[in-house]
mmCIF file of C-alpha atoms in Angstrom:
data_model
loop_
_atom_site.group_PDB
_atom_site.id
_atom_site.type_symbol
_atom_site.label_atom_id
_atom_site.label_comp_id
_atom_site.label_asym_id
_atom_site.label_seq_id
_atom_site.Cartn_x
_atom_site.Cartn_y
_atom_site.Cartn_z
ATOM 1 C CA MET A 13 70.249 71.727 103.220
ATOM 2 C CA SER A 14 70.344 67.899 104.059
ATOM 3 C CA ASP A 15 74.668 66.688 103.532
ATOM 4 C CA SER A 16 74.377 65.794 100.275
ATOM 5 C CA ASP A 17 72.539 68.886 98.947
ATOM 6 C CA ALA A 18 74.660 70.512 96.806
ATOM 7 C CA THR A 19 73.858 73.381 94.485
ATOM 8 C CA GLU A 20 74.909 76.137 92.044
ATOM 9 C CA PRO A 21 73.765 79.909 92.192
ATOM 10 C CA ASP A 22 76.617 80.505 89.519
ATOM 11 C CA PRO A 23 78.167 77.527 87.454
ATOM 12 C CA THR A 24 81.179 79.303 87.769
ATOM 13 C CA VAL A 25 81.229 78.662 91.362
ATOM 14 C CA LEU A 26 79.984 75.799 93.236
ATOM 15 C CA VAL A 27 78.403 75.968 96.337
ATOM 16 C CA GLU A 28 78.291 72.361 98.955
ATOM 17 C CA ARG A 29 77.675 72.100 102.172
ATOM 18 C CA ARG A 30 79.014 68.784 103.933
ATOM 19 C CA GLY A 31 77.702 68.101 107.440
ATOM 20 C CA ARG A 32 78.850 71.073 109.371
ATOM 21 C CA LEU A 33 81.651 72.637 106.533
ATOM 22 C CA GLY A 34 80.483 75.277 103.672
ATOM 23 C CA VAL A 35 82.427 75.070 100.399
ATOM 24 C CA ILE A 36 83.269 77.141 97.570
ATOM 25 C CA THR A 37 84.551 75.914 94.501
ATOM 26 C CA LEU A 38 86.032 78.158 91.930
ATOM 27 C CA ASN A 39 84.878 76.939 89.001
ATOM 28 C CA ARG A 40 86.639 77.858 85.521
ATOM 29 C CA PRO A 41 89.537 75.323 86.029
ATOM 30 C CA ARG A 42 90.085 76.328 81.646
ATOM 31 C CA VAL A 43 91.422 79.445 82.709
ATOM 32 C CA ILE A 44 93.305 79.024 86.146
ATOM 33 C CA ASN A 45 89.222 79.997 87.921
ATOM 34 C CA ALA A 46 90.317 83.645 86.729
ATOM 35 C CA LEU A 47 87.298 85.720 88.352
ATOM 36 C CA ASP A 48 84.501 87.627 87.095
ATOM 37 C CA ARG A 49 81.978 89.374 88.727
ATOM 38 C CA GLY A 50 79.737 86.283 88.542
ATOM 39 C CA MET A 51 81.511 84.386 90.578
ATOM 40 C CA VAL A 52 82.661 88.167 92.810
ATOM 41 C CA ASP A 53 78.958 88.150 92.971
ATOM 42 C CA ALA A 54 78.086 84.281 93.896
ATOM 43 C CA VAL A 55 80.821 84.168 96.889
ATOM 44 C CA SER A 56 79.971 87.149 98.612
ATOM 45 C CA ALA A 57 76.118 85.930 98.710
ATOM 46 C CA THR A 58 77.210 82.779 99.593
ATOM 47 C CA LEU A 59 79.379 84.353 102.470
ATOM 48 C CA ALA A 60 76.513 86.546 103.580
ATOM 49 C CA ASP A 61 74.061 83.909 103.919
ATOM 50 C CA TRP A 62 77.264 81.682 105.723
ATOM 51 C CA ALA A 63 77.791 84.597 108.133
ATOM 52 C CA ASP A 64 74.401 83.606 110.364
ATOM 53 C CA ASP A 65 73.777 80.201 109.501
ATOM 54 C CA ASP A 66 73.712 77.842 112.713
ATOM 55 C CA ALA A 67 74.959 75.012 110.575
ATOM 56 C CA VAL A 68 78.137 76.372 108.885
ATOM 57 C CA ALA A 69 80.995 75.819 111.174
ATOM 58 C CA THR A 70 83.322 76.386 108.891
ATOM 59 C CA VAL A 71 84.291 77.750 104.843
ATOM 60 C CA LEU A 72 86.185 76.479 102.982
ATOM 61 C CA VAL A 73 87.704 77.578 99.503
ATOM 62 C CA SER A 74 89.191 76.151 96.467
ATOM 63 C CA GLY A 75 89.678 76.228 92.640
ATOM 64 C CA ALA A 76 88.739 73.515 90.503
ATOM 65 C CA GLY A 77 91.550 71.549 88.291
ATOM 66 C CA GLU A 78 94.617 70.846 88.133
ATOM 67 C CA ARG A 79 96.347 74.226 88.102
ATOM 68 C CA GLY A 80 95.252 76.433 90.738
ATOM 69 C CA LEU A 81 93.797 78.395 93.180
ATOM 70 C CA CYS A 82 92.739 81.637 91.261
ATOM 71 C CA ALA A 83 94.917 83.532 88.251
ATOM 72 C CA GLY A 84 93.623 86.532 89.267
ATOM 73 C CA GLY A 85 91.323 88.868 88.791
ATOM 74 C CA ASP A 86 89.057 89.353 84.888
ATOM 75 C CA ILE A 87 91.987 91.560 82.684
ATOM 76 C CA VAL A 88 90.405 91.379 79.614
ATOM 77 C CA GLY A 89 87.544 93.174 80.938
ATOM 78 C CA MET A 90 89.594 95.383 82.753
ATOM 79 C CA TYR A 91 91.189 96.293 79.003
ATOM 80 C CA ARG A 92 87.859 96.564 77.900
ATOM 81 C CA SER A 93 86.679 98.711 80.233
ATOM 82 C CA ALA A 94 90.015 100.582 79.948
ATOM 83 C CA VAL A 95 89.368 101.140 76.085
ATOM 84 C CA ASP A 96 86.281 101.890 75.317
ATOM 85 C CA GLY A 97 86.189 104.378 79.096
ATOM 86 C CA THR A 98 83.363 102.543 80.466
ATOM 87 C CA ASP A 99 82.576 101.698 83.992
ATOM 88 C CA ALA A 100 83.163 98.444 84.245
ATOM 89 C CA ALA A 101 86.329 98.466 86.091
ATOM 90 C CA ALA A 102 85.494 99.823 89.119
ATOM 91 C CA ALA A 103 82.101 97.869 89.263
ATOM 92 C CA PHE A 104 83.951 95.111 89.328
ATOM 93 C CA TRP A 105 86.759 96.328 91.492
ATOM 94 C CA ARG A 106 83.860 97.887 93.613
ATOM 95 C CA ALA A 107 82.460 94.243 94.502
ATOM 96 C CA GLU A 108 85.866 92.306 94.544
ATOM 97 C CA TYR A 109 87.294 94.502 97.778
ATOM 98 C CA ARG A 110 84.108 94.220 99.477
ATOM 99 C CA MET A 111 84.544 90.376 98.922
ATOM 100 C CA ASN A 112 88.498 91.072 100.521
ATOM 101 C CA ALA A 113 86.654 93.245 103.049
ATOM 102 C CA ALA A 114 84.371 90.881 104.057
ATOM 103 C CA ILE A 115 86.795 87.231 103.897
ATOM 104 C CA ALA A 116 89.168 89.253 106.212
ATOM 105 C CA HIS A 117 85.919 90.385 108.730
ATOM 106 C CA TYR A 118 84.651 87.047 108.796
ATOM 107 C CA PRO A 119 82.864 85.542 112.173
ATOM 108 C CA LYS A 120 83.494 82.026 110.940
ATOM 109 C CA PRO A 121 87.316 79.967 110.123
ATOM 110 C CA TYR A 122 87.570 80.521 106.927
ATOM 111 C CA VAL A 123 89.740 78.459 105.011
ATOM 112 C CA ALA A 124 91.885 78.622 101.528
ATOM 113 C CA PHE A 125 93.485 75.723 100.092
ATOM 114 C CA MET A 126 96.036 77.935 98.217
ATOM 115 C CA ASP A 127 98.224 75.097 95.719
ATOM 116 C CA GLY A 128 99.007 75.240 92.572
ATOM 117 C CA ILE A 129 99.129 79.345 91.020
ATOM 118 C CA VAL A 130 97.756 82.068 93.496
ATOM 119 C CA LEU A 131 98.295 85.106 91.459
ATOM 120 C CA GLY A 132 96.720 88.838 92.067
ATOM 121 C CA GLY A 133 92.641 88.396 93.179
ATOM 122 C CA GLY A 134 93.438 85.041 94.075
ATOM 123 C CA VAL A 135 95.948 86.245 97.083
ATOM 124 C CA GLY A 136 92.678 88.406 97.686
ATOM 125 C CA ILE A 137 90.521 85.968 97.957
ATOM 126 C CA SER A 138 92.646 83.943 100.391
ATOM 127 C CA ALA A 139 95.659 85.232 102.222
ATOM 128 C CA HIS A 140 92.527 87.593 103.739
ATOM 129 C CA GLY A 141 91.303 84.318 105.257
ATOM 130 C CA SER A 142 92.253 82.693 108.971
ATOM 131 C CA HIS A 143 93.469 79.730 107.748
ATOM 132 C CA ARG A 144 95.823 79.596 104.782
ATOM 133 C CA VAL A 145 97.279 76.607 103.382
ATOM 134 C CA VAL A 146 99.948 76.393 100.626
ATOM 135 C CA THR A 147 101.252 73.013 99.174
ATOM 136 C CA GLU A 148 104.211 71.882 97.678
ATOM 137 C CA ARG A 149 102.920 73.399 94.093
ATOM 138 C CA THR A 150 101.856 77.025 95.812
ATOM 139 C CA ARG A 151 103.016 79.178 93.299
ATOM 140 C CA ILE A 152 101.921 83.176 94.550
ATOM 141 C CA GLY A 153 102.138 85.659 93.167
ATOM 142 C CA MET A 154 101.670 89.908 92.314
ATOM 143 C CA PRO A 155 101.899 90.096 88.983
ATOM 144 C CA GLU A 156 100.847 93.682 88.129
ATOM 145 C CA THR A 157 103.754 95.408 87.526
ATOM 146 C CA GLY A 158 103.987 93.308 84.563
ATOM 147 C CA ILE A 159 100.826 94.500 82.840
ATOM 148 C CA GLY A 160 101.076 98.687 83.651
ATOM 149 C CA PHE A 161 98.918 97.884 87.194
ATOM 150 C CA VAL A 162 99.631 98.536 90.922
ATOM 151 C CA PRO A 163 99.499 94.833 93.401
ATOM 152 C CA ASP A 164 95.490 95.780 94.520
ATOM 153 C CA VAL A 165 92.861 93.347 96.748
ATOM 154 C CA GLY A 166 95.166 94.798 100.179
ATOM 155 C CA GLY A 167 97.983 93.576 98.520
ATOM 156 C CA THR A 168 100.024 96.207 98.796
ATOM 157 C CA ARG A 169 98.850 95.859 102.866
ATOM 158 C CA LEU A 170 100.008 92.592 103.227
ATOM 159 C CA LEU A 171 103.095 93.109 101.213
ATOM 160 C CA ALA A 172 104.254 95.881 103.470
ATOM 161 C CA ARG A 173 103.972 93.540 106.762
ATOM 162 C CA ALA A 174 106.584 91.029 104.821
ATOM 163 C CA PRO A 175 109.833 90.708 106.636
ATOM 164 C CA GLY A 176 112.212 93.528 105.481
ATOM 165 C CA GLU A 177 112.221 94.636 102.303
ATOM 166 C CA LEU A 178 110.695 90.689 101.087
ATOM 167 C CA GLY A 179 107.492 92.369 100.159
ATOM 168 C CA THR A 180 108.801 95.113 98.322
ATOM 169 C CA HIS A 181 111.222 92.865 96.055
ATOM 170 C CA ALA A 182 107.938 90.943 95.045
ATOM 171 C CA ALA A 183 106.035 93.759 94.384
ATOM 172 C CA LEU A 184 108.300 95.595 91.598
ATOM 173 C CA THR A 185 109.381 92.198 90.723
ATOM 174 C CA GLY A 186 105.874 90.867 90.421
ATOM 175 C CA GLY A 187 107.555 86.881 90.606
ATOM 176 C CA MET A 188 105.821 84.260 91.717
ATOM 177 C CA PHE A 189 106.738 82.316 94.970
ATOM 178 C CA SER A 190 106.412 78.709 96.499
ATOM 179 C CA GLY A 191 104.224 77.836 99.664
ATOM 180 C CA ALA A 192 107.554 78.147 101.829
ATOM 181 C CA ASP A 193 108.225 81.677 100.382
ATOM 182 C CA ALA A 194 104.345 82.258 100.835
ATOM 183 C CA ILE A 195 104.874 81.861 104.417
ATOM 184 C CA ALA A 196 107.736 84.274 104.795
ATOM 185 C CA LEU A 197 106.143 86.891 103.567
ATOM 186 C CA GLY A 198 103.320 86.350 105.796
ATOM 187 C CA MET A 199 100.910 85.272 103.263
ATOM 188 C CA ALA A 200 99.948 81.846 104.545
ATOM 189 C CA ASP A 201 99.963 79.843 107.935
ATOM 190 C CA ALA A 202 100.131 75.844 107.488
ATOM 191 C CA PHE A 203 102.300 74.197 104.861
ATOM 192 C CA VAL A 204 100.314 70.786 103.793
ATOM 193 C CA PRO A 205 101.189 68.310 100.751
ATOM 194 C CA SER A 206 99.133 68.328 97.459
ATOM 195 C CA VAL A 207 97.977 64.524 98.505
ATOM 196 C CA ARG A 208 96.675 65.197 101.712
ATOM 197 C CA LEU A 209 94.081 68.309 101.434
ATOM 198 C CA ALA A 210 91.089 65.908 100.601
ATOM 199 C CA GLU A 211 91.825 64.499 104.264
ATOM 200 C CA VAL A 212 91.878 67.920 105.817
ATOM 201 C CA ALA A 213 88.610 69.149 104.097
ATOM 202 C CA ALA A 214 87.515 65.876 105.134
ATOM 203 C CA ALA A 215 88.620 66.140 108.717
ATOM 204 C CA LEU A 216 86.653 69.931 108.710
ATOM 205 C CA GLU A 217 82.840 68.458 107.982
ATOM 206 C CA ALA A 218 83.207 67.381 111.462
ATOM 207 C CA THR A 219 86.219 69.013 113.752
ATOM 208 C CA ASP A 220 87.468 72.357 113.994
ATOM 209 C CA ALA A 221 89.584 73.862 111.482
ATOM 210 C CA ASP A 222 92.671 74.403 113.581
ATOM 211 C CA ALA A 223 92.644 70.462 114.480
ATOM 212 C CA ALA A 224 92.194 69.616 111.515
ATOM 213 C CA ILE A 225 95.108 71.202 109.419
ATOM 214 C CA ALA A 226 97.256 71.102 112.287
ATOM 215 C CA ALA A 227 96.401 66.895 112.214
ATOM 216 C CA VAL A 228 98.629 66.673 108.584
ATOM 217 C CA ALA A 229 100.380 70.003 108.656
ATOM 218 C CA GLU A 230 104.474 69.653 108.122
ATOM 219 C CA ALA A 231 107.368 72.261 109.162
ATOM 220 C CA PRO A 232 107.151 73.954 105.311
ATOM 221 C CA PRO A 233 110.650 73.712 103.033
ATOM 222 C CA ALA A 234 113.135 75.854 103.958
ATOM 223 C CA SER A 235 112.568 79.181 102.213
ATOM 224 C CA GLU A 236 114.270 80.158 99.574
ATOM 225 C CA LEU A 237 113.187 84.448 99.071
ATOM 226 C CA LEU A 238 113.825 84.361 103.251
ATOM 227 C CA ALA A 239 117.459 83.090 102.381
ATOM 228 C CA GLN A 240 118.104 86.419 100.794
ATOM 229 C CA ARG A 241 116.598 88.530 103.334
ATOM 230 C CA ASP A 242 120.484 89.938 103.908
ATOM 231 C CA TRP A 243 121.096 91.189 99.636
ATOM 232 C CA ILE A 244 116.817 92.252 99.684
ATOM 233 C CA ASP A 245 116.713 94.101 102.776
ATOM 234 C CA GLU A 246 119.918 96.318 101.569
ATOM 235 C CA ALA A 247 118.864 96.656 97.752
ATOM 236 C CA TYR A 248 114.920 97.430 98.149
ATOM 237 C CA ALA A 249 115.416 100.273 100.922
ATOM 238 C CA GLY A 250 114.084 103.632 100.407
ATOM 239 C CA ASP A 251 112.017 105.507 97.778
ATOM 240 C CA ASP A 252 113.494 105.551 95.154
ATOM 241 C CA VAL A 253 112.720 102.636 92.349
ATOM 242 C CA ALA A 254 115.847 104.447 90.161
ATOM 243 C CA ALA A 255 118.233 103.949 93.309
ATOM 244 C CA ILE A 256 116.850 100.457 94.275
ATOM 245 C CA LEU A 257 117.424 99.290 91.031
ATOM 246 C CA GLU A 258 121.017 100.937 90.484
ATOM 247 C CA ARG A 259 122.196 98.795 93.620
ATOM 248 C CA LEU A 260 120.864 95.716 91.944
ATOM 249 C CA ARG A 261 122.721 96.274 89.412
ATOM 250 C CA SER A 262 125.864 96.934 91.058
ATOM 251 C CA GLY A 263 125.289 93.271 92.991
ATOM 252 C CA ASP A 264 125.342 89.767 92.834
ATOM 253 C CA GLU A 265 123.892 87.907 90.218
ATOM 254 C CA PRO A 266 120.321 86.863 92.530
ATOM 255 C CA ALA A 267 120.319 91.190 92.662
ATOM 256 C CA ARG A 268 121.054 91.913 89.323
ATOM 257 C CA THR A 269 118.611 89.023 87.668
ATOM 258 C CA ALA A 270 115.984 91.090 89.786
ATOM 259 C CA ALA A 271 116.769 94.292 87.949
ATOM 260 C CA ALA A 272 116.783 92.702 84.901
ATOM 261 C CA VAL A 273 113.079 91.755 85.359
ATOM 262 C CA ILE A 274 112.116 95.324 86.943
ATOM 263 C CA GLU A 275 113.669 97.009 83.606
ATOM 264 C CA THR A 276 110.587 95.135 81.816
ATOM 265 C CA ARG A 277 107.834 96.017 84.112
ATOM 266 C CA SER A 278 105.932 99.696 83.419
ATOM 267 C CA PRO A 279 107.831 102.777 85.033
ATOM 268 C CA THR A 280 105.211 104.706 86.245
ATOM 269 C CA ALA A 281 103.232 101.257 87.567
ATOM 270 C CA LEU A 282 107.197 100.934 89.349
ATOM 271 C CA ALA A 283 106.785 104.004 91.067
ATOM 272 C CA VAL A 284 103.178 104.064 91.638
ATOM 273 C CA THR A 285 104.005 100.249 93.810
ATOM 274 C CA LEU A 286 106.502 101.974 95.307
ATOM 275 C CA ARG A 287 104.966 104.753 96.809
ATOM 276 C CA ALA A 288 101.923 102.144 98.069
ATOM 277 C CA LEU A 289 103.944 99.908 99.859
ATOM 278 C CA ARG A 290 105.329 102.850 102.102
ATOM 279 C CA ILE A 291 101.870 103.783 102.412
ATOM 280 C CA ALA A 292 100.010 100.357 103.109
ATOM 281 C CA ALA A 293 102.775 100.448 106.208
ATOM 282 C CA THR A 294 101.121 103.224 107.595
ATOM 283 C CA GLU A 295 97.666 102.705 107.264
ATOM 284 C CA PRO A 296 96.101 101.319 110.226
ATOM 285 C CA THR A 297 93.835 98.472 108.369
ATOM 286 C CA LEU A 298 92.984 96.142 105.103
ATOM 287 C CA ASP A 299 90.011 98.923 105.036
ATOM 288 C CA ASP A 300 92.033 101.252 104.187
ATOM 289 C CA ALA A 301 94.133 100.086 102.042
ATOM 290 C CA LEU A 302 91.442 98.355 99.944
ATOM 291 C CA ARG A 303 89.809 102.157 99.719
ATOM 292 C CA ARG A 304 92.888 103.332 98.332
ATOM 293 C CA ASP A 305 93.290 100.524 96.094
ATOM 294 C CA TYR A 306 89.536 101.618 94.977
ATOM 295 C CA ARG A 307 91.554 105.444 94.161
ATOM 296 C CA VAL A 308 94.725 103.226 92.317
ATOM 297 C CA GLY A 309 93.165 101.825 90.446
ATOM 298 C CA LEU A 310 90.532 104.407 88.817
ATOM 299 C CA HIS A 311 93.316 106.371 88.079
ATOM 300 C CA ALA A 312 95.710 103.883 86.379
ATOM 301 C CA LEU A 313 92.591 102.825 84.200
ATOM 302 C CA ARG A 314 93.573 106.167 82.263
ATOM 303 C CA TRP A 315 96.812 105.306 82.443
ATOM 304 C CA PRO A 316 98.167 104.175 78.274
ATOM 305 C CA ASP A 317 100.629 101.359 80.854
ATOM 306 C CA PHE A 318 97.258 100.201 81.583
ATOM 307 C CA ALA A 319 95.467 98.875 78.943
ATOM 308 C CA GLU A 320 98.992 98.412 77.131
ATOM 309 C CA GLY A 321 100.230 95.824 79.196
ATOM 310 C CA ILE A 322 97.074 93.667 79.476
ATOM 311 C CA ARG A 323 97.335 93.750 75.534
ATOM 312 C CA ALA A 324 100.869 92.747 75.278
ATOM 313 C CA GLN A 325 100.281 90.227 77.779
ATOM 314 C CA VAL A 326 97.021 88.471 77.025
ATOM 315 C CA ILE A 327 95.650 90.166 73.856
ATOM 316 C CA ASP A 328 97.978 90.246 71.173
ATOM 317 C CA LYS A 329 100.670 87.775 73.580
ATOM 318 C CA ASP A 330 103.326 89.465 72.195
ATOM 319 C CA ARG A 331 105.086 90.051 75.640
ATOM 320 C CA SER A 332 105.962 93.231 74.662
ATOM 321 C CA PRO A 333 104.817 96.365 75.995
ATOM 322 C CA ARG A 334 105.586 99.502 74.335
ATOM 323 C CA TRP A 335 105.820 101.093 78.107
ATOM 324 C CA ASN A 336 104.643 105.086 77.877
ATOM 325 C CA PRO A 337 107.045 106.819 79.612
ATOM 326 C CA ALA A 338 109.400 104.425 78.889
ATOM 327 C CA SER A 339 111.874 105.195 81.358
ATOM 328 C CA LEU A 340 111.912 105.651 85.279
ATOM 329 C CA ALA A 341 113.451 109.028 84.807
ATOM 330 C CA GLU A 342 110.341 110.073 82.399
ATOM 331 C CA VAL A 343 107.835 109.428 85.074
ATOM 332 C CA ASP A 344 105.936 112.787 86.280
ATOM 333 C CA SER A 345 105.931 113.180 90.118
ATOM 334 C CA ALA A 346 102.710 114.302 89.373
ATOM 335 C CA VAL A 347 101.048 111.905 87.949
ATOM 336 C CA VAL A 348 102.586 109.607 91.198
ATOM 337 C CA THR A 349 100.597 111.758 93.640
ATOM 338 C CA ALA A 350 97.946 112.468 91.511
ATOM 339 C CA ALA A 351 97.853 107.820 91.795
ATOM 340 C CA PHE A 352 96.498 108.631 95.355
ATOM 341 C CA ALA A 353 94.134 111.394 94.973
ATOM 342 C CA PRO A 354 90.161 111.428 96.212
ATOM 343 C CA VAL A 355 87.777 110.129 93.905
ATOM 344 C CA ASP A 356 84.154 109.879 93.691
ATOM 345 C CA PRO A 357 82.438 108.517 94.953
ATOM 346 C CA GLU A 358 84.509 106.474 97.811
ATOM 347 C CA LEU A 359 84.707 103.176 98.585
ATOM 348 C CA ASP A 360 81.716 101.707 100.047
ATOM 349 C CA LEU A 361 83.404 98.224 101.852
ATOM 350 C CA GLY A 362 79.874 98.067 103.651
ATOM 351 C CA GLN A 363 78.522 96.832 106.960
ATOM 352 C CA ASP A 364 80.957 94.666 108.477
ATOM 353 C CA LEU A 365 79.970 90.614 108.371
ATOM 354 C CA GLY A 366 82.983 89.757 111.490
ATOM 355 C CA THR A 367 81.182 92.420 113.950
ATOM 356 C CA GLY A 368 77.768 93.473 112.408
ATOM 357 C CA ASP A 369 78.712 97.598 113.344
ATOM 358 C CA GLY A 370 81.249 98.486 110.880
ATOM 359 C CA SER A 371 84.198 98.038 113.014
ATOM 360 C CA PRO A 372 87.082 98.230 110.558
ATOM 361 C CA VAL A 373 88.956 95.404 109.744
ATOM 362 C CA GLY A 374 92.526 94.893 111.408
#
């Protein structure tokens, strides 16, 4: 393929070679490039092709349009799968999590432009890469507790490894954070003004990824999230969501604001999310986290809150989910425990693209 050649294996994913750079552009701008199964398959196939292609030295992933890299996965499809009792959601997650593992294993520099909105599955397609670039426009988050679900795509592993309890705060509130916050959380590496992303992309055609990014990267602004670490670490300690909420309610205004947000989230999802974060802190590899995400996801499909949360947010858009159970006190501990029970079949992540021998992802 010549430098000017471009192919479109899927119109929602644009694939192009520019010099030594392979460019993958998510191309559903009207829905902020939300991932569907065809997009996941196209990205995975492209990464597999380029892994052994000596003409491709670096991969760049970005999103079409002005709104962001990726708003997450196809939750309308997941809703239909939950309501109809089909295996479509399970099949999507199998493909998506294999893609996430492939990104983490990738044998070449994998540069993600995390500009604009980066939510849920958008974190999975970017934050496991080797070179994660944010801008002043970045708004990143794992908002799953607001739809009766749990942070997935290896997100709990990322958040569990954040300083102190910053990741717990991010996961339970489901809030959106800045590019500087993303760096503080350990979910991004470099800050580049959005107007200079095209300059980075052009440099990547012939320049090493580290050098291309360093040439235009700037010191990030101060992280507002990191500045709040003292009260966050104190409030979010422990394994009990109810106790966390009690400490938040008795804190200063930022803590009380966080409590008010958490109280709108699915009680079941909150309890499972906190358990998942604490488990993630002990898991040795991303592979382990992705397999756990798969187990939790399959169990969550049967929770009433999963379909109800999506209904309230994106189907009827009344923003008034009726959680069942409606309070943390009513959440059955057996349901929380069962969310981590083995499933049949377990997720097979396939062969490691990075080493070719199936070694675990770090």
